PDB file of N, CA and C in Angstrom:
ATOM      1  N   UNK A1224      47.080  37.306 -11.676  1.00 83.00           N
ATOM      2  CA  UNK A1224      48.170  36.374 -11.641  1.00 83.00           C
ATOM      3  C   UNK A1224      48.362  35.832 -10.232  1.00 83.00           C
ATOM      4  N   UNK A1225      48.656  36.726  -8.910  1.00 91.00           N
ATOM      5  CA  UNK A1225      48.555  36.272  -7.876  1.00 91.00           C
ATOM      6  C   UNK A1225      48.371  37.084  -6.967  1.00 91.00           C
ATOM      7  N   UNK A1226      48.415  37.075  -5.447  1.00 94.00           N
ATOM      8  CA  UNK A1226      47.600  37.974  -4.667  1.00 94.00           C
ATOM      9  C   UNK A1226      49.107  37.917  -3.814  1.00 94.00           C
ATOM     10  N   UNK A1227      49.332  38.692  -2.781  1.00 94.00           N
ATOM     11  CA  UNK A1227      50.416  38.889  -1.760  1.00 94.00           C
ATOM     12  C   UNK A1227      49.220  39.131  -0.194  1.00 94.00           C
ATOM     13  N   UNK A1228      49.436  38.228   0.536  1.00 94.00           N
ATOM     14  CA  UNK A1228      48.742  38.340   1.843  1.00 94.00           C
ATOM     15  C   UNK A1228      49.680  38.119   3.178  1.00 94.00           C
ATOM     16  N   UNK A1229      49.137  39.038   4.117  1.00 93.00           N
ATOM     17  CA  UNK A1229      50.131  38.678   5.028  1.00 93.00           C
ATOM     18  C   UNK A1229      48.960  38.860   6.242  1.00 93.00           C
ATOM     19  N   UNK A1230      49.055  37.345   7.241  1.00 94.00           N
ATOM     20  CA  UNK A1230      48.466  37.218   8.187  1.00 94.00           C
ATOM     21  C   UNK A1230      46.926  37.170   7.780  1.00 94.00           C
ATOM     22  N   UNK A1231      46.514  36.423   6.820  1.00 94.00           N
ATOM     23  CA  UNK A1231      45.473  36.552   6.259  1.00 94.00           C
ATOM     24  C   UNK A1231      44.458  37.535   5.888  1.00 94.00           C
ATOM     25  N   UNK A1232      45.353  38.672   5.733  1.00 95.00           N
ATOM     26  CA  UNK A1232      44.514  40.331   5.215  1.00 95.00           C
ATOM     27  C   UNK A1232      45.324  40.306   3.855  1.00 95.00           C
ATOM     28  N   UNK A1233      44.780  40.652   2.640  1.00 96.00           N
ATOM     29  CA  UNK A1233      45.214  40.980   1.315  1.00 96.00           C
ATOM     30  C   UNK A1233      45.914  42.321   1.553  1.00 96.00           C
ATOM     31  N   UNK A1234      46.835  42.022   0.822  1.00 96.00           N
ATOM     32  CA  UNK A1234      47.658  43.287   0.555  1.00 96.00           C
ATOM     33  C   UNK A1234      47.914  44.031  -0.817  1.00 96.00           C
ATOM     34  N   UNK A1235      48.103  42.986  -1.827  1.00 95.00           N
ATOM     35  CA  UNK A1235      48.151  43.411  -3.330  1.00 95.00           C
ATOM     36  C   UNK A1235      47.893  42.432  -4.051  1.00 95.00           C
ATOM     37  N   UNK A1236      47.630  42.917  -5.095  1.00 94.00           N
ATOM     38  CA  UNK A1236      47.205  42.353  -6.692  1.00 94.00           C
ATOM     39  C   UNK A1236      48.656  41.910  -7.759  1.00 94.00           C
ATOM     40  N   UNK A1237      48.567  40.811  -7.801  1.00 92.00           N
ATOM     41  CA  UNK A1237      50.058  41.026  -9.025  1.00 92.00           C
ATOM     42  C   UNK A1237      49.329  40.394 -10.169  1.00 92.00           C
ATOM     43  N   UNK A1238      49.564  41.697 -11.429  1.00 90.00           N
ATOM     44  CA  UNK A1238      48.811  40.970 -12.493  1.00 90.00           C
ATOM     45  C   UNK A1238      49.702  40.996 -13.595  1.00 90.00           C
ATOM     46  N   UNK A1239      50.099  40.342 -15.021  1.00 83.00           N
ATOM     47  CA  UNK A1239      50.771  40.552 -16.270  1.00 83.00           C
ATOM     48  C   UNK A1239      49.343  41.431 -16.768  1.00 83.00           C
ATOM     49  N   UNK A1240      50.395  42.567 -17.578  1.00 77.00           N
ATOM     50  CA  UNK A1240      49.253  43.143 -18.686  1.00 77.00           C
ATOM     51  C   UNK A1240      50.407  43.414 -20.053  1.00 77.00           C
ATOM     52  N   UNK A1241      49.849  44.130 -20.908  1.00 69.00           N
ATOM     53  CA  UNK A1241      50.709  44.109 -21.967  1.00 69.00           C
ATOM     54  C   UNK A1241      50.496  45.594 -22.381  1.00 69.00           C
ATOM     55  N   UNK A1242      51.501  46.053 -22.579  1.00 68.00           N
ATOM     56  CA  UNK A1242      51.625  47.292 -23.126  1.00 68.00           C
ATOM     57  C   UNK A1242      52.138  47.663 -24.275  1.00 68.00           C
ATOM     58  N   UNK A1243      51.789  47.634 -25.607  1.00 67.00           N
ATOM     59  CA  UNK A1243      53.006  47.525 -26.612  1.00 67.00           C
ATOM     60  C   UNK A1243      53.448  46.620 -26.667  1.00 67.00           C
ATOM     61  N   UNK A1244      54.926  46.491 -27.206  1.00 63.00           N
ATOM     62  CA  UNK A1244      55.406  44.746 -27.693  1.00 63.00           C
ATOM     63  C   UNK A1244      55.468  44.372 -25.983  1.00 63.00           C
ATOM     64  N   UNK A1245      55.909  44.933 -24.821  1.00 70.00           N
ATOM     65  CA  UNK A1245      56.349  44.542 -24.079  1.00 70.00           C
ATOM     66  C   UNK A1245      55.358  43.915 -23.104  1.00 70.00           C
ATOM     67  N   UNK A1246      55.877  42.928 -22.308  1.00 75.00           N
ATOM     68  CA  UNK A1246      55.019  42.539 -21.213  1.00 75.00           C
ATOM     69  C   UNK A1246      55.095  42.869 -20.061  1.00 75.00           C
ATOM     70  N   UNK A1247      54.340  43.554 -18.952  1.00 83.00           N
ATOM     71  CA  UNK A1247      54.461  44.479 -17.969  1.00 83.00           C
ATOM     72  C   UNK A1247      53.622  43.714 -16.779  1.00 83.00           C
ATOM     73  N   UNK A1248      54.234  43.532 -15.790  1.00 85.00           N
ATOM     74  CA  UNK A1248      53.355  43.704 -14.550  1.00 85.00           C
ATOM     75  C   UNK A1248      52.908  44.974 -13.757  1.00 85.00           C
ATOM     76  N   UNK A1249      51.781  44.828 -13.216  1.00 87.00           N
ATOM     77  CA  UNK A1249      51.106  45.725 -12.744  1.00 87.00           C
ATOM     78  C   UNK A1249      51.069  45.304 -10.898  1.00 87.00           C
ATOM     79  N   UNK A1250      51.119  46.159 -10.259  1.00 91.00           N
ATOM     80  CA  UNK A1250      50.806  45.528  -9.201  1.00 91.00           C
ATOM     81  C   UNK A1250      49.920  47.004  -7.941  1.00 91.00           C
ATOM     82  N   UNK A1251      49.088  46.249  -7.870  1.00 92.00           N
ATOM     83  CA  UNK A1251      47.911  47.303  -6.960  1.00 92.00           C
ATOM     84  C   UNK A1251      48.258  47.168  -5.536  1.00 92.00           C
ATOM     85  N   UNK A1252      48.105  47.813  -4.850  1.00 95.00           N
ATOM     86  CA  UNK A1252      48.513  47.828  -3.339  1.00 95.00           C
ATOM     87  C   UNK A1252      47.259  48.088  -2.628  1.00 95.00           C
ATOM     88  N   UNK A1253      46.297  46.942  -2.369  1.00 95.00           N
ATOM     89  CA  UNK A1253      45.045  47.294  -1.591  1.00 95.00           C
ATOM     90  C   UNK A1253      45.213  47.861  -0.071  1.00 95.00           C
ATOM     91  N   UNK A1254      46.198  47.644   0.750  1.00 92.00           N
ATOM     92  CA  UNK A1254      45.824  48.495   1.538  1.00 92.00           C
ATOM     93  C   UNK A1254      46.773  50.004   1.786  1.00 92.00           C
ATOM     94  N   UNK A1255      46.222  50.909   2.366  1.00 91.00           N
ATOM     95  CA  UNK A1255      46.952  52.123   2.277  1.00 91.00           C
ATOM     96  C   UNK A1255      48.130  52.147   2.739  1.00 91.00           C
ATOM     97  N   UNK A1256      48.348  51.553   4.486  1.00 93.00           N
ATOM     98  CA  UNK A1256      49.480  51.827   5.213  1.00 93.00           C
ATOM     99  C   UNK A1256      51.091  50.551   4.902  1.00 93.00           C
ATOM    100  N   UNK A1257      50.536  49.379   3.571  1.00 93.00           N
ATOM    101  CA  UNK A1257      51.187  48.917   2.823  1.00 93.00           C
ATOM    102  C   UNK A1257      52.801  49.554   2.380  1.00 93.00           C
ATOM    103  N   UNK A1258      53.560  48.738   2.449  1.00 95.00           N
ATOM    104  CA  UNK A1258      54.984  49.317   2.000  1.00 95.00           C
ATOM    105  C   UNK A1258      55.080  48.652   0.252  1.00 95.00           C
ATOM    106  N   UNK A1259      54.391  49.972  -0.278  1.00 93.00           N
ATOM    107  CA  UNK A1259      54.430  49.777  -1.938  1.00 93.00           C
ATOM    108  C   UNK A1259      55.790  49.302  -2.348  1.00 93.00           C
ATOM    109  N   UNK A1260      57.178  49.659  -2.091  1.00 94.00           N
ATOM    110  CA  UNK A1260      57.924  49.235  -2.521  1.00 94.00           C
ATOM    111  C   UNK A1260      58.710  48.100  -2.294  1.00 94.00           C
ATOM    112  N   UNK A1261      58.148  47.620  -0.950  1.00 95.00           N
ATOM    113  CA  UNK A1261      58.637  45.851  -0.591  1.00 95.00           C
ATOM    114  C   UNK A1261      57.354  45.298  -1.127  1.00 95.00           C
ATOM    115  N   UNK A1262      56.316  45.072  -1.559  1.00 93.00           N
ATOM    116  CA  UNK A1262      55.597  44.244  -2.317  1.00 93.00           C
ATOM    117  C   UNK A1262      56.158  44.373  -3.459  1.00 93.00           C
ATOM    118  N   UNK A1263      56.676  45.766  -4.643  1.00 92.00           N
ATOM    119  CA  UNK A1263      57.238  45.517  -6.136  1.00 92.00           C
ATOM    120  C   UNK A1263      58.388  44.556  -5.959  1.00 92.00           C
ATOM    121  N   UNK A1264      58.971  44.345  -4.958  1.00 93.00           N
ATOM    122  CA  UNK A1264      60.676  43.707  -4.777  1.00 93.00           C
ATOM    123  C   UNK A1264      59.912  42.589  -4.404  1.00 93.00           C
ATOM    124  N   UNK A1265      58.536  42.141  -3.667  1.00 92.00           N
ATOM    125  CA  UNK A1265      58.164  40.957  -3.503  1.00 92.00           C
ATOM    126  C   UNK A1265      57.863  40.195  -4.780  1.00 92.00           C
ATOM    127  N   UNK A1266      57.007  41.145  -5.211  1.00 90.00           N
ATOM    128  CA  UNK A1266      56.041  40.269  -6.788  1.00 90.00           C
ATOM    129  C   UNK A1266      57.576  40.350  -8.046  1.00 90.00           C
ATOM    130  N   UNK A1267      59.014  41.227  -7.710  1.00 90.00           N
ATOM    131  CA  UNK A1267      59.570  40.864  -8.973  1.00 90.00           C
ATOM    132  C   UNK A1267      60.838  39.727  -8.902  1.00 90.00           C
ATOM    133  N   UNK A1268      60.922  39.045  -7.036  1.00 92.00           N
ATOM    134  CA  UNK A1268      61.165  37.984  -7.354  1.00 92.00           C
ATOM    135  C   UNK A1268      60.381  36.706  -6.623  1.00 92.00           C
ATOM    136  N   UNK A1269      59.117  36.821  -6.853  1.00 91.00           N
ATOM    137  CA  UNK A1269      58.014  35.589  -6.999  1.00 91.00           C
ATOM    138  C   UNK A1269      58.255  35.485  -8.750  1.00 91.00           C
ATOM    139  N   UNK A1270      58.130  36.817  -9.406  1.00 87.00           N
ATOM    140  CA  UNK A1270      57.799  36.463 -10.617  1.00 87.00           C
ATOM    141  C   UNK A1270      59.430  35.492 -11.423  1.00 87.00           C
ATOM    142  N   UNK A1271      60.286  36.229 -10.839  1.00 90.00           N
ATOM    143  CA  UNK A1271      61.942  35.850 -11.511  1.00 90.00           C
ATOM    144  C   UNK A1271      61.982  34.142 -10.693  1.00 90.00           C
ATOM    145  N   UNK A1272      61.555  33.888  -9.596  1.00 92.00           N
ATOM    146  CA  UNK A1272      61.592  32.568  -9.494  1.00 92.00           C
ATOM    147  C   UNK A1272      60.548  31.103 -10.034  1.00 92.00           C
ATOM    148  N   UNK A1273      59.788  32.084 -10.614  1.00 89.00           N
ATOM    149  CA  UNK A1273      58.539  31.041 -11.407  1.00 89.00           C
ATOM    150  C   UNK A1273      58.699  31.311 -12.943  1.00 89.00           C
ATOM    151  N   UNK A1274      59.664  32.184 -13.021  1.00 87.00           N
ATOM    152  CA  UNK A1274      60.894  31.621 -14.957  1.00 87.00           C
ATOM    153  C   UNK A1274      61.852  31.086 -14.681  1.00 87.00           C
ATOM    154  N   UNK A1275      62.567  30.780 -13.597  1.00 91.00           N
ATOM    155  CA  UNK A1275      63.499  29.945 -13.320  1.00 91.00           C
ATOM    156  C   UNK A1275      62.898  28.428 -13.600  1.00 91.00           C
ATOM    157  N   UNK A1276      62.062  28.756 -12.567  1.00 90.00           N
ATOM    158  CA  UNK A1276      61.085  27.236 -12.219  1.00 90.00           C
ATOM    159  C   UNK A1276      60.614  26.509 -13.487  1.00 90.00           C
ATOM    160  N   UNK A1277      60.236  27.624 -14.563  1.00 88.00           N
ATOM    161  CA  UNK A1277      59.754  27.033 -15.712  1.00 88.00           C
ATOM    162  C   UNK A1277      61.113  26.992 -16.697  1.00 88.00           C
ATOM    163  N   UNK A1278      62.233  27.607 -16.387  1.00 88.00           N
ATOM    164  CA  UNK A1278      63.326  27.011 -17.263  1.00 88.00           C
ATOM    165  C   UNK A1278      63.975  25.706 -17.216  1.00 88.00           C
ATOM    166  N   UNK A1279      63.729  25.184 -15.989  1.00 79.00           N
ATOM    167  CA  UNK A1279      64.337  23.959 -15.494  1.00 79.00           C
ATOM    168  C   UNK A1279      63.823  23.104 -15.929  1.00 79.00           C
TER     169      UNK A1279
END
């Protein structure tokens, strides 16, 4: 779905997958010393502002 980069080094993966009825993002954290939990708060409002974007 989309990538998160900072200073032109990749940092994570944001992908939709599906689990059951529900629809789930996944998100990979390629590098180690990465702050896993400010990329999930990154990719869950990239994702909440591109259903806005498409509600309008």
């Amino acid at each position: 779905m989309f990538t998160v980069e900072y200073d032109g080094e990749l940092l994570a993966h944001i992908s939709r997958q599906w689990f059951r009825v529900r629809e789930t993002y996944a998100v990979n954290v390629v590098r180690e010393d990465a702050d896993a939990a400010l990329l999930v708060a990154v990719a869950v409002c990239v994702i909440r502002m591109a259903e806005r974007e498409r509600e309008d």
